[in-house]
Amino acid sequence: MKILRTPEEMQRAAQALRCEGKIIGFVPTMGFLHEGHLSLMKIARERADVTVASIFVNPTQFGPNEDLAAYPRDFERDEKLCRETGVDLLFYPTPETMYLDSHSVWVDEDSLSEVLCGAARPGHFRGVCTVVAKLLNIVLPDFMVLGEKDAQQLRILRRMVRDLNFPVEIISGPTLREADGLAMSSRNKYLSPAERAEAVCLFQGLEKAKELFAAGERDADALKEAICEIINKTTGTVDYIEIADNESLKSFQALEKPVLVALAVKFSGARLIDNAVLGK
Ligand code: PAF
């Protein structure tokens, strides 16, 4: 596995590979890798001639009061995991090479980004879209693999690729879960042991919603209340529980089409998100 540290170096390598007709598969990450990330790399490896992963804790997607400085980092461990998973090229740039002092161009998605995590974290998806647009221009992949745990991010990046005509296919990989059902996330590390035990409430809430939906419940508020009841038994606070159109992310009351149930819960150590699609 080769490590490339500047955008220029990475882009040159990608251009050479494309000239040779190689299929490039790409997995963007912010590092502190877990099985969920590795499963996306495995999906890329199965379809690509060359698998590229990036590790970049993107400063522009963190708000002023968010956890940028404290975001967990362990490059040595990540590098080893990428190597073992069969990544061919690892792009590991610094913030200074990704964002020059005079950086002034941004990518804004202004519909899907207004709700859910976008409402709770203003500017977050502008940072995500901008960095992913840059990464696509640097890595020049044929396809990019993204996780379904970040449901809103996945839909926004699909929209960005469609609306800005990026010549890249987006493939999604399923959420990987711990044995008790908690969705794998780099932020789980911030939870105290007691919070870690309680954090399964997001999964339990989603399972309850699925159960009610399967039994015929079609009122969004009834599902939200059932989820809220489960979260309220823990020390976590509900940031949002939303039932939205699976594509437009617009809020829904009567559940006739496939809907996305998405929630965010704040513990003292971390804000966790999870989701499920009902009626697929
Ligand atoms: O999902 C993430 O880890 C990040 O938002 C991404 C896509 C790597 C952009 O920084």
Short mmCIF file of C-alpha atoms and ligand atoms in Angstrom, two decimals:
data_model
loop_
_atom_site.label_atom_id
_atom_site.label_comp_id
_atom_site.label_asym_id
_atom_site.label_seq_id
_atom_site.Cartn_x
_atom_site.Cartn_y
_atom_site.Cartn_z
CA MET A 1 0.00 0.00 0.00
CA LYS A 2 1.28 3.42 -0.94
CA ILE A 3 0.59 6.52 1.16
CA LEU A 4 0.10 9.78 -0.74
CA ARG A 5 0.19 12.96 1.28
CA THR A 6 -0.55 15.83 -1.10
CA PRO A 7 -3.46 16.48 -3.47
CA GLU A 8 -1.02 16.88 -6.38
CA GLU A 9 0.70 13.56 -5.71
CA MET A 10 -2.66 11.75 -5.38
CA GLN A 11 -4.12 13.36 -8.50
CA ARG A 12 -1.04 12.46 -10.58
CA ALA A 13 -1.26 8.83 -9.42
CA ALA A 14 -4.99 8.74 -10.23
CA GLN A 15 -4.46 10.26 -13.69
CA ALA A 16 -1.81 7.65 -14.48
CA LEU A 17 -4.12 4.83 -13.36
CA ARG A 18 -6.98 6.16 -15.46
CA CYS A 19 -4.67 6.36 -18.50
CA GLU A 20 -3.93 2.67 -17.96
CA GLY A 21 -7.70 1.99 -17.97
CA LYS A 22 -7.82 0.92 -14.32
CA ILE A 23 -11.13 1.10 -12.41
CA ILE A 24 -10.64 3.19 -9.27
CA GLY A 25 -12.89 2.54 -6.25
CA PHE A 26 -12.81 5.13 -3.46
CA VAL A 27 -13.78 5.19 0.23
CA PRO A 28 -13.51 8.61 1.92
CA THR A 29 -13.13 8.52 5.71
CA MET A 30 -12.14 10.69 8.64
CA GLY A 31 -10.06 7.84 10.09
CA PHE A 32 -10.27 6.09 13.45
CA LEU A 33 -11.47 3.18 11.40
CA HIS A 34 -13.86 0.48 12.55
CA GLU A 35 -15.39 -2.59 10.92
CA GLY A 36 -18.00 -0.38 9.23
CA HIS A 37 -15.31 1.50 7.27
CA LEU A 38 -13.48 -1.72 6.48
CA SER A 39 -16.68 -3.26 5.08
CA LEU A 40 -16.92 -0.31 2.64
CA MET A 41 -13.30 -0.85 1.60
CA LYS A 42 -14.08 -4.53 1.00
CA ILE A 43 -17.01 -3.54 -1.26
CA ALA A 44 -14.65 -1.24 -3.21
CA ARG A 45 -11.96 -3.92 -3.46
CA GLU A 46 -14.39 -6.44 -4.97
CA ARG A 47 -15.30 -4.14 -7.87
CA ALA A 48 -12.19 -2.03 -8.44
CA ASP A 49 -8.76 -2.65 -9.96
CA VAL A 50 -7.36 -0.11 -7.52
CA THR A 51 -8.87 0.70 -4.12
CA VAL A 52 -8.18 4.17 -2.73
CA ALA A 53 -9.11 5.25 0.80
CA SER A 54 -8.69 8.72 2.26
CA ILE A 55 -8.18 9.70 5.87
CA PHE A 56 -8.84 13.37 6.46
CA VAL A 57 -10.52 14.93 9.49
CA ASN A 58 -12.18 17.69 7.51
CA PRO A 59 -12.18 20.89 9.60
CA THR A 60 -14.86 22.62 7.50
CA GLN A 61 -17.60 20.18 8.48
CA PHE A 62 -17.21 20.86 12.21
CA GLY A 63 -19.07 23.77 13.83
CA PRO A 64 -17.26 26.18 16.20
CA ASN A 65 -18.50 24.30 19.29
CA GLU A 66 -18.00 20.81 17.90
CA ASP A 67 -15.35 18.18 18.53
CA LEU A 68 -12.72 18.86 15.81
CA ALA A 69 -9.71 19.01 18.16
CA ALA A 70 -10.95 16.04 20.18
CA TYR A 71 -11.98 13.93 17.16
CA PRO A 72 -10.21 10.57 17.68
CA ARG A 73 -7.14 9.99 15.52
CA ASP A 74 -4.78 7.01 15.28
CA PHE A 75 -3.00 7.02 11.95
CA GLU A 76 -0.67 4.08 12.71
CA ARG A 77 -3.58 1.80 13.52
CA ASP A 78 -5.63 3.08 10.56
CA GLU A 79 -2.73 2.55 8.18
CA LYS A 80 -2.32 -1.04 9.35
CA LEU A 81 -6.05 -1.73 8.99
CA CYS A 82 -6.12 -0.27 5.46
CA ARG A 83 -3.11 -2.39 4.49
CA GLU A 84 -4.71 -5.55 5.90
CA THR A 85 -8.00 -4.79 4.13
CA GLY A 86 -6.34 -4.55 0.73
CA VAL A 87 -6.33 -0.78 0.16
CA ASP A 88 -3.82 0.02 -2.61
CA LEU A 89 -3.48 3.78 -2.17
CA LEU A 90 -4.08 5.71 1.04
CA PHE A 91 -4.58 9.46 0.64
CA TYR A 92 -3.61 11.22 3.88
CA PRO A 93 -3.39 14.97 3.30
CA THR A 94 -2.92 17.79 5.82
CA PRO A 95 -5.58 20.52 6.29
CA GLU A 96 -3.05 23.06 4.95
CA THR A 97 -2.69 21.28 1.59
CA MET A 98 -6.45 20.70 1.28
CA TYR A 99 -7.45 24.26 2.21
CA LEU A 100 -5.07 27.00 1.15
CA ASP A 101 -5.26 30.21 3.20
CA SER A 102 -7.14 31.93 0.40
CA HIS A 103 -9.66 29.07 -0.14
CA SER A 104 -12.95 30.71 -1.10
CA VAL A 105 -15.06 28.29 -3.16
CA TRP A 106 -17.73 26.15 -1.48
CA VAL A 107 -20.33 23.60 -2.52
CA ASP A 108 -23.74 24.23 -0.98
CA GLU A 109 -26.69 21.86 -1.26
CA ASP A 110 -29.69 23.87 -0.18
CA SER A 111 -32.67 21.54 0.07
CA LEU A 112 -31.85 18.19 1.68
CA SER A 113 -29.31 19.92 3.95
CA GLU A 114 -31.92 22.06 5.67
CA VAL A 115 -33.38 19.29 7.84
CA LEU A 116 -32.28 16.60 10.33
CA CYS A 117 -28.52 16.91 11.07
CA GLY A 118 -28.33 19.94 8.75
CA ALA A 119 -30.76 21.85 10.97
CA ALA A 120 -28.88 20.82 14.10
CA ARG A 121 -25.40 21.45 12.61
CA PRO A 122 -25.50 24.56 10.38
CA GLY A 123 -22.72 24.54 7.77
CA HIS A 124 -21.95 20.85 8.30
CA PHE A 125 -23.11 19.63 4.88
CA ARG A 126 -21.47 22.57 3.12
CA GLY A 127 -18.18 21.32 4.56
CA VAL A 128 -18.99 17.72 3.62
CA CYS A 129 -20.00 18.60 0.03
CA THR A 130 -16.97 20.81 -0.46
CA VAL A 131 -14.46 18.27 0.78
CA VAL A 132 -16.06 15.38 -1.11
CA ALA A 133 -16.13 17.44 -4.33
CA LYS A 134 -12.43 18.14 -3.81
CA LEU A 135 -11.68 14.48 -3.04
CA LEU A 136 -13.52 13.36 -6.18
CA ASN A 137 -11.44 15.78 -8.26
CA ILE A 138 -8.24 14.57 -6.62
CA VAL A 139 -8.87 10.80 -6.54
CA LEU A 140 -10.77 10.64 -9.88
CA PRO A 141 -12.64 7.46 -8.91
CA ASP A 142 -15.03 5.49 -11.12
CA PHE A 143 -17.11 4.80 -8.01
CA MET A 144 -17.24 5.89 -4.39
CA VAL A 145 -18.57 3.76 -1.52
CA LEU A 146 -20.47 5.47 1.31
CA GLY A 147 -22.11 4.08 4.45
CA GLU A 148 -25.88 3.95 4.92
CA LYS A 149 -25.52 4.94 8.58
CA ASP A 150 -25.03 8.53 7.41
CA ALA A 151 -28.35 8.44 5.56
CA GLN A 152 -28.65 12.19 5.02
CA GLN A 153 -25.03 12.55 3.90
CA LEU A 154 -25.55 9.72 1.41
CA ARG A 155 -28.63 11.39 -0.10
CA ILE A 156 -26.96 14.82 -0.25
CA LEU A 157 -23.84 13.47 -1.92
CA ARG A 158 -25.94 11.56 -4.45
CA ARG A 159 -27.71 14.86 -5.20
CA MET A 160 -24.38 16.72 -5.51
CA VAL A 161 -23.02 14.13 -7.93
CA ARG A 162 -26.23 14.30 -9.97
CA ASP A 163 -26.59 18.09 -10.00
CA LEU A 164 -22.91 18.86 -10.64
CA ASN A 165 -22.44 15.99 -13.15
CA PHE A 166 -19.56 14.30 -11.38
CA PRO A 167 -18.65 11.26 -13.48
CA VAL A 168 -18.77 8.89 -10.53
CA GLU A 169 -21.14 6.17 -9.35
CA ILE A 170 -22.13 6.08 -5.68
CA ILE A 171 -22.49 2.68 -4.06
CA SER A 172 -23.83 2.38 -0.52
CA GLY A 173 -22.84 -0.16 2.11
CA PRO A 174 -25.09 -1.31 4.99
CA THR A 175 -24.65 -0.09 8.57
CA LEU A 176 -22.54 -2.46 10.64
CA ARG A 177 -23.65 -2.98 14.23
CA GLU A 178 -22.13 -4.11 17.52
CA ALA A 179 -23.52 -7.33 19.02
CA ASP A 180 -26.26 -5.42 20.91
CA GLY A 181 -27.33 -3.45 17.81
CA LEU A 182 -25.49 -0.13 18.36
CA ALA A 183 -24.40 1.24 14.97
CA MET A 184 -20.60 1.29 14.66
CA SER A 185 -19.20 4.82 14.77
CA SER A 186 -15.86 6.43 15.59
CA ARG A 187 -17.73 8.59 18.12
CA ASN A 188 -18.84 5.56 20.22
CA LYS A 189 -15.41 5.80 21.80
CA TYR A 190 -16.47 8.98 23.63
CA LEU A 191 -19.25 7.21 25.55
CA SER A 192 -18.71 6.33 29.22
CA PRO A 193 -19.30 2.62 30.01
CA ALA A 194 -22.76 3.49 31.39
CA GLU A 195 -23.62 5.54 28.28
CA ARG A 196 -22.32 2.79 26.02
CA ALA A 197 -24.76 0.38 27.65
CA GLU A 198 -27.62 2.87 27.16
CA ALA A 199 -26.67 3.81 23.59
CA VAL A 200 -28.43 0.73 22.24
CA CYS A 201 -31.64 2.77 22.74
CA LEU A 202 -31.32 4.22 19.21
CA PHE A 203 -31.42 0.73 17.71
CA GLN A 204 -34.19 -0.35 20.07
CA GLY A 205 -36.23 2.71 19.08
CA LEU A 206 -35.85 1.87 15.40
CA GLU A 207 -36.76 -1.76 16.02
CA LYS A 208 -39.89 -0.63 17.87
CA ALA A 209 -40.84 1.63 14.93
CA LYS A 210 -40.37 -1.29 12.52
CA GLU A 211 -42.50 -3.53 14.73
CA LEU A 212 -45.34 -0.96 14.92
CA PHE A 213 -45.14 -0.29 11.18
CA ALA A 214 -45.32 -4.05 10.46
CA ALA A 215 -48.41 -4.22 12.69
CA GLY A 216 -50.09 -1.55 10.52
CA GLU A 217 -49.31 1.73 12.33
CA ARG A 218 -49.13 4.50 9.73
CA ASP A 219 -49.18 7.62 11.92
CA ALA A 220 -45.75 9.26 12.07
CA ASP A 221 -46.36 10.86 15.47
CA ALA A 222 -47.27 7.49 17.01
CA LEU A 223 -43.95 6.03 15.79
CA LYS A 224 -41.98 9.05 16.99
CA GLU A 225 -43.61 8.87 20.42
CA ALA A 226 -42.79 5.17 20.74
CA ILE A 227 -39.12 5.85 19.91
CA CYS A 228 -39.02 8.86 22.26
CA GLU A 229 -40.34 6.76 25.12
CA ILE A 230 -37.43 4.34 24.74
CA ILE A 231 -34.81 7.12 24.56
CA ASN A 232 -36.33 8.91 27.57
CA LYS A 233 -35.61 5.88 29.75
CA THR A 234 -31.87 6.66 29.33
CA THR A 235 -29.65 9.66 30.14
CA GLY A 236 -29.59 10.51 26.40
CA THR A 237 -31.50 13.54 25.10
CA VAL A 238 -33.35 13.46 21.82
CA ASP A 239 -31.82 15.89 19.32
CA TYR A 240 -34.34 14.90 16.68
CA ILE A 241 -36.57 12.00 15.69
CA GLU A 242 -37.86 12.45 12.16
CA ILE A 243 -39.95 10.47 9.75
CA ALA A 244 -39.28 11.75 6.26
CA ASP A 245 -39.71 10.91 2.61
CA ASN A 246 -36.86 8.54 1.79
CA GLU A 247 -35.67 10.71 -1.11
CA SER A 248 -36.72 14.32 -0.52
CA LEU A 249 -36.29 14.07 3.28
CA LYS A 250 -39.49 16.11 3.66
CA SER A 251 -41.41 15.38 6.86
CA PHE A 252 -44.27 12.91 6.55
CA GLN A 253 -47.37 12.42 8.64
CA ALA A 254 -49.14 9.51 6.94
CA LEU A 255 -46.73 6.77 5.94
CA GLU A 256 -47.74 5.66 2.46
CA LYS A 257 -44.41 5.57 0.62
CA PRO A 258 -41.03 4.27 1.85
CA VAL A 259 -39.93 6.54 4.66
CA LEU A 260 -36.69 7.21 6.43
CA VAL A 261 -36.83 7.11 10.23
CA ALA A 262 -33.81 9.08 11.39
CA LEU A 263 -32.78 10.06 14.88
CA ALA A 264 -29.98 11.77 16.75
CA VAL A 265 -29.46 11.40 20.48
CA LYS A 266 -27.03 13.37 22.63
CA PHE A 267 -25.13 11.71 25.44
CA SER A 268 -22.64 13.69 27.52
CA GLY A 269 -19.80 12.08 25.57
CA ALA A 270 -21.18 11.96 22.02
CA ARG A 271 -24.05 12.75 19.71
CA LEU A 272 -25.11 9.52 17.98
CA ILE A 273 -27.22 9.04 14.85
CA ASP A 274 -29.00 6.04 13.36
CA ASN A 275 -31.77 5.37 10.83
CA ALA A 276 -33.97 2.76 9.18
CA VAL A 277 -36.08 2.73 6.03
CA LEU A 278 -39.67 1.51 6.45
CA GLY A 279 -41.90 0.25 3.65
CA LYS A 280 -39.13 -0.53 1.14
O1 PAF B 1 -18.60 10.34 6.60
C1 PAF B 1 -17.48 10.85 6.80
O2 PAF B 1 -16.60 10.27 7.45
C2 PAF B 1 -17.20 12.25 6.26
O3 PAF B 1 -18.31 13.06 6.33
C3 PAF B 1 -16.61 12.24 4.83
C4 PAF B 1 -17.58 11.69 3.82
C5 PAF B 1 -15.33 11.41 4.81
C6 PAF B 1 -16.26 13.67 4.42
O4 PAF B 1 -15.34 14.25 5.28
#
